[in-house]
Short mmCIF file of C-alpha atoms in Angstrom, two decimals:
data_model
loop_
_atom_site.label_atom_id
_atom_site.label_comp_id
_atom_site.label_asym_id
_atom_site.label_seq_id
_atom_site.Cartn_x
_atom_site.Cartn_y
_atom_site.Cartn_z
CA ALA A 8 89.01 141.19 39.54
CA LEU A 9 91.20 138.19 40.14
CA ALA A 10 90.45 136.50 43.47
CA ILE A 11 93.42 134.85 45.18
CA ILE A 12 92.55 132.18 47.72
CA VAL A 13 95.26 131.62 50.32
CA LEU A 14 94.98 128.19 51.90
CA PRO A 15 96.29 127.35 55.36
CA VAL A 16 99.69 125.71 55.12
CA PRO A 17 101.19 123.58 57.88
CA VAL A 18 104.92 123.58 57.13
CA GLY A 19 107.94 122.17 58.87
CA THR A 20 111.13 120.14 58.76
CA VAL A 21 111.63 116.48 59.60
CA THR A 22 114.99 115.45 61.02
CA SER A 23 116.50 112.43 62.73
CA THR A 24 117.12 112.33 66.47
CA LEU A 25 120.45 110.71 65.55
CA GLY A 26 122.63 113.67 64.54
CA GLY A 27 119.77 115.95 63.53
CA SER A 28 120.17 115.28 59.81
CA PRO A 29 117.22 116.14 57.53
CA LEU A 30 115.12 113.22 56.31
CA GLU A 31 114.07 113.12 52.67
CA GLY A 32 111.07 111.18 51.40
CA VAL A 33 109.17 111.03 54.69
CA ALA A 34 105.40 110.93 54.15
CA VAL A 35 103.55 113.63 56.09
CA ILE A 36 99.82 112.83 56.26
CA ALA A 37 97.14 115.15 57.63
CA LEU A 38 93.93 113.69 59.08
CA GLN A 39 90.92 115.71 60.10
CA ALA A 40 91.05 115.80 63.90
CA ALA A 41 87.31 115.22 64.32
CA THR A 42 86.82 112.35 61.87
CA TYR A 43 90.35 110.98 61.26
CA GLN A 44 89.64 111.17 57.55
CA GLN A 45 92.69 111.83 55.37
CA ALA A 46 92.79 115.42 54.16
CA ALA A 47 96.15 115.85 52.38
CA ALA A 48 99.73 114.62 52.30
CA ASP A 49 103.23 115.57 51.21
CA LEU A 50 106.73 114.10 51.00
CA THR A 51 109.72 115.85 52.54
CA ASP A 52 112.37 117.18 50.17
CA ALA A 53 116.16 116.84 50.41
CA SER A 54 116.17 119.45 53.19
CA GLY A 55 113.54 117.55 55.17
CA HIS A 56 110.99 120.29 54.40
CA TYR A 57 107.30 119.74 53.74
CA ASP A 58 104.19 121.89 53.27
CA ILE A 59 100.56 120.77 53.12
CA HIS A 60 97.70 122.88 51.72
CA LEU A 61 94.54 122.41 53.80
CA ASP A 62 91.22 123.98 54.59
CA ALA A 63 91.14 125.91 57.85
CA GLY A 64 90.61 123.55 60.74
CA SER A 65 92.20 121.13 63.16
CA TYR A 66 94.31 118.19 62.04
CA LYS A 67 96.40 115.26 63.26
CA LEU A 68 99.74 114.86 61.48
CA ALA A 69 101.41 111.51 60.85
CA PHE A 70 105.06 111.13 59.85
CA TYR A 71 106.03 107.87 58.17
CA ASP A 72 109.45 106.85 56.81
CA PRO A 73 108.84 104.43 53.89
CA THR A 74 112.38 103.07 54.28
CA SER A 75 111.51 101.87 57.83
CA ASP A 76 114.79 103.40 59.03
CA HIS A 77 112.85 105.57 61.46
CA GLN A 78 109.85 104.94 63.66
CA MET A 79 106.46 106.24 62.56
CA GLU A 80 105.19 109.10 64.72
CA TRP A 81 102.04 111.11 65.30
CA TYR A 82 102.67 114.75 66.19
CA ASP A 83 103.85 115.41 68.82
CA ASN A 84 106.13 112.47 69.72
CA GLN A 85 103.39 109.84 69.85
CA PRO A 86 103.97 106.26 68.59
CA ALA A 87 102.05 104.55 65.81
CA SER A 88 99.43 103.43 68.32
CA GLY A 89 99.08 106.93 69.80
CA LEU A 90 96.63 108.61 67.42
CA GLY A 91 94.22 109.28 70.27
CA SER A 92 96.93 111.14 72.20
CA ALA A 93 98.30 113.05 69.21
CA THR A 94 98.45 116.84 69.46
CA SER A 95 96.14 118.61 67.02
CA VAL A 96 97.58 121.21 64.65
CA THR A 97 95.37 124.15 63.75
CA ALA A 98 95.53 125.44 60.18
CA VAL A 99 94.74 129.17 59.92
CA VAL A 100 94.16 131.03 56.64
CA GLY A 101 97.18 133.10 55.61
CA THR A 102 99.38 131.97 58.48
CA PRO A 103 101.73 129.00 57.94
CA THR A 104 101.72 126.71 60.96
CA THR A 105 105.27 125.49 61.59
CA THR A 106 105.40 121.93 62.86
CA ASN A 107 108.90 120.46 63.10
CA VAL A 108 109.44 116.81 64.01
CA GLU A 109 112.37 114.58 64.96
CA LEU A 110 111.96 110.90 64.09
CA THR A 111 113.68 108.22 66.15
CA PRO A 112 115.69 105.57 64.28
CA SER A 113 113.97 102.19 64.37
CA THR A 114 117.18 100.34 65.26
CA GLY A 115 119.76 100.57 68.03
CA THR A 116 123.11 99.15 69.09
CA ILE A 117 124.51 96.79 71.73
CA ALA A 118 128.17 97.00 72.72
CA GLY A 119 130.46 95.34 75.23
CA THR A 120 133.67 93.42 75.88
CA VAL A 121 134.38 89.69 76.07
CA THR A 122 137.22 88.47 78.29
CA GLU A 123 138.51 85.22 79.76
CA THR A 124 137.40 84.30 83.24
CA GLY A 125 140.23 84.52 85.77
CA SER A 126 142.93 86.06 83.59
CA GLY A 127 140.77 88.90 82.30
CA ASP A 128 142.47 88.63 78.91
CA PRO A 129 140.40 89.98 76.00
CA LEU A 130 139.00 87.33 73.67
CA ASP A 131 139.13 88.27 70.01
CA ALA A 132 137.19 86.56 67.20
CA THR A 133 134.49 85.49 69.67
CA LEU A 134 131.07 85.25 68.07
CA VAL A 135 128.32 87.35 69.65
CA VAL A 136 124.81 86.42 68.52
CA ALA A 137 121.61 88.38 69.27
CA ILE A 138 118.40 86.37 69.48
CA SER A 139 114.84 87.69 69.72
CA THR A 140 112.40 86.52 72.38
CA THR A 141 110.85 84.26 69.73
CA GLY A 142 114.18 82.57 68.96
CA THR A 143 115.01 84.40 65.71
CA ILE A 144 118.62 85.50 65.18
CA THR A 145 118.56 89.30 64.95
CA GLY A 146 122.28 90.06 64.65
CA ALA A 147 125.80 88.64 64.87
CA VAL A 148 129.31 90.09 65.12
CA VAL A 149 132.79 88.95 66.17
CA THR A 150 134.89 90.65 68.80
CA ALA A 151 137.92 92.76 67.89
CA GLY A 152 141.47 92.17 69.07
CA ASP A 153 140.77 93.97 72.33
CA GLY A 154 137.68 91.85 72.99
CA THR A 155 135.23 94.62 72.23
CA TYR A 156 132.20 94.33 69.94
CA THR A 157 129.53 96.63 68.56
CA MET A 158 126.35 95.20 67.08
CA ASP A 159 124.34 97.72 65.03
CA GLY A 160 120.98 97.50 63.29
CA LEU A 161 119.04 95.80 66.08
CA LYS A 162 115.33 96.47 66.18
CA ALA A 163 114.08 98.26 69.27
CA GLY A 164 112.96 95.71 71.85
CA SER A 165 114.44 92.85 73.86
CA HIS A 166 117.27 90.58 72.71
CA ARG A 167 119.15 87.68 74.27
CA LEU A 168 122.89 87.51 73.62
CA ARG A 169 124.99 84.38 73.28
CA PHE A 170 128.80 84.38 73.31
CA LEU A 171 130.62 81.54 71.52
CA ASP A 172 134.30 80.78 70.99
CA PRO A 173 134.52 79.17 67.50
CA THR A 174 137.71 77.34 68.55
CA GLY A 175 135.92 75.60 71.38
CA ALA A 176 138.61 76.70 73.87
CA HIS A 177 136.04 78.51 76.00
CA VAL A 178 132.57 77.54 77.22
CA SER A 179 129.76 79.43 75.50
CA GLU A 180 127.23 81.31 77.57
CA TYR A 181 124.23 83.60 77.38
CA TYR A 182 124.20 87.05 78.90
CA ASP A 183 124.46 87.41 81.86
CA GLY A 184 126.42 84.23 82.71
CA SER A 185 123.67 81.70 81.91
CA ALA A 186 124.37 78.32 80.33
CA THR A 187 120.87 78.19 78.81
CA SER A 188 118.66 80.57 76.86
CA GLY A 189 115.94 80.17 79.47
CA GLY A 190 118.18 81.74 82.09
CA ALA A 191 119.41 84.54 79.86
CA THR A 192 118.94 88.16 80.86
CA ALA A 193 117.18 90.09 78.11
CA VAL A 194 118.96 93.20 76.85
CA GLY A 195 116.74 96.14 75.95
CA VAL A 196 117.46 98.17 72.81
CA ASP A 197 116.05 101.62 72.10
CA GLY A 198 116.10 103.14 68.62
CA GLY A 199 118.97 105.52 67.97
CA THR A 200 120.84 104.64 71.16
CA THR A 201 123.62 102.29 72.27
CA THR A 202 123.14 99.84 75.13
CA SER A 203 126.71 99.51 76.37
CA GLY A 204 128.43 97.44 79.03
CA ILE A 205 126.93 94.14 77.88
CA ASP A 206 130.07 92.18 78.76
CA ALA A 207 130.88 88.50 79.13
CA ALA A 208 133.66 86.47 80.74
CA LEU A 209 134.09 82.99 79.25
CA SER A 210 135.68 80.14 81.16
CA THR A 211 137.99 77.53 79.66
#
């Protein structure tokens, strides 16, 4: 007689917290919960779906986006450093274990409006520069005609913003109203979200 062995199969779908779209090509890696040894892995398909064939037992699941567009996560909702706090998934023979995950984008957005001190007039074509805590430029945009700006693609973390008028008609400053980087107020950015209201008023 032909013997058919049915292996436990953790299955699920990986989507983005930004809009809920499915994520293709995410690596799903299963580690044995007791030893942390790698047991099996799979890549999500175009629908964000994955399935991993395992021996019965308890496992920790890691979800890693090779494009770095989304943050790595241990199930359930634990950061890369959170293996010890990860929730174990139990694989049972003949019963698929559904484990769905939403990954958070690794970058966020800062938005605001730049005006002129006193008059309140919007300042267009003003340069807004984001600088990391180590002094590296992390982003730059210019304001629109209504003085607004939106800076995308900023890594999650803290950034200092500097506002400069390329014409020299207004005094440059750091957020929030500091003349020097040392006095700047750091702006926090979370992946997949917009930090709004980061405004500036430049004097002549």
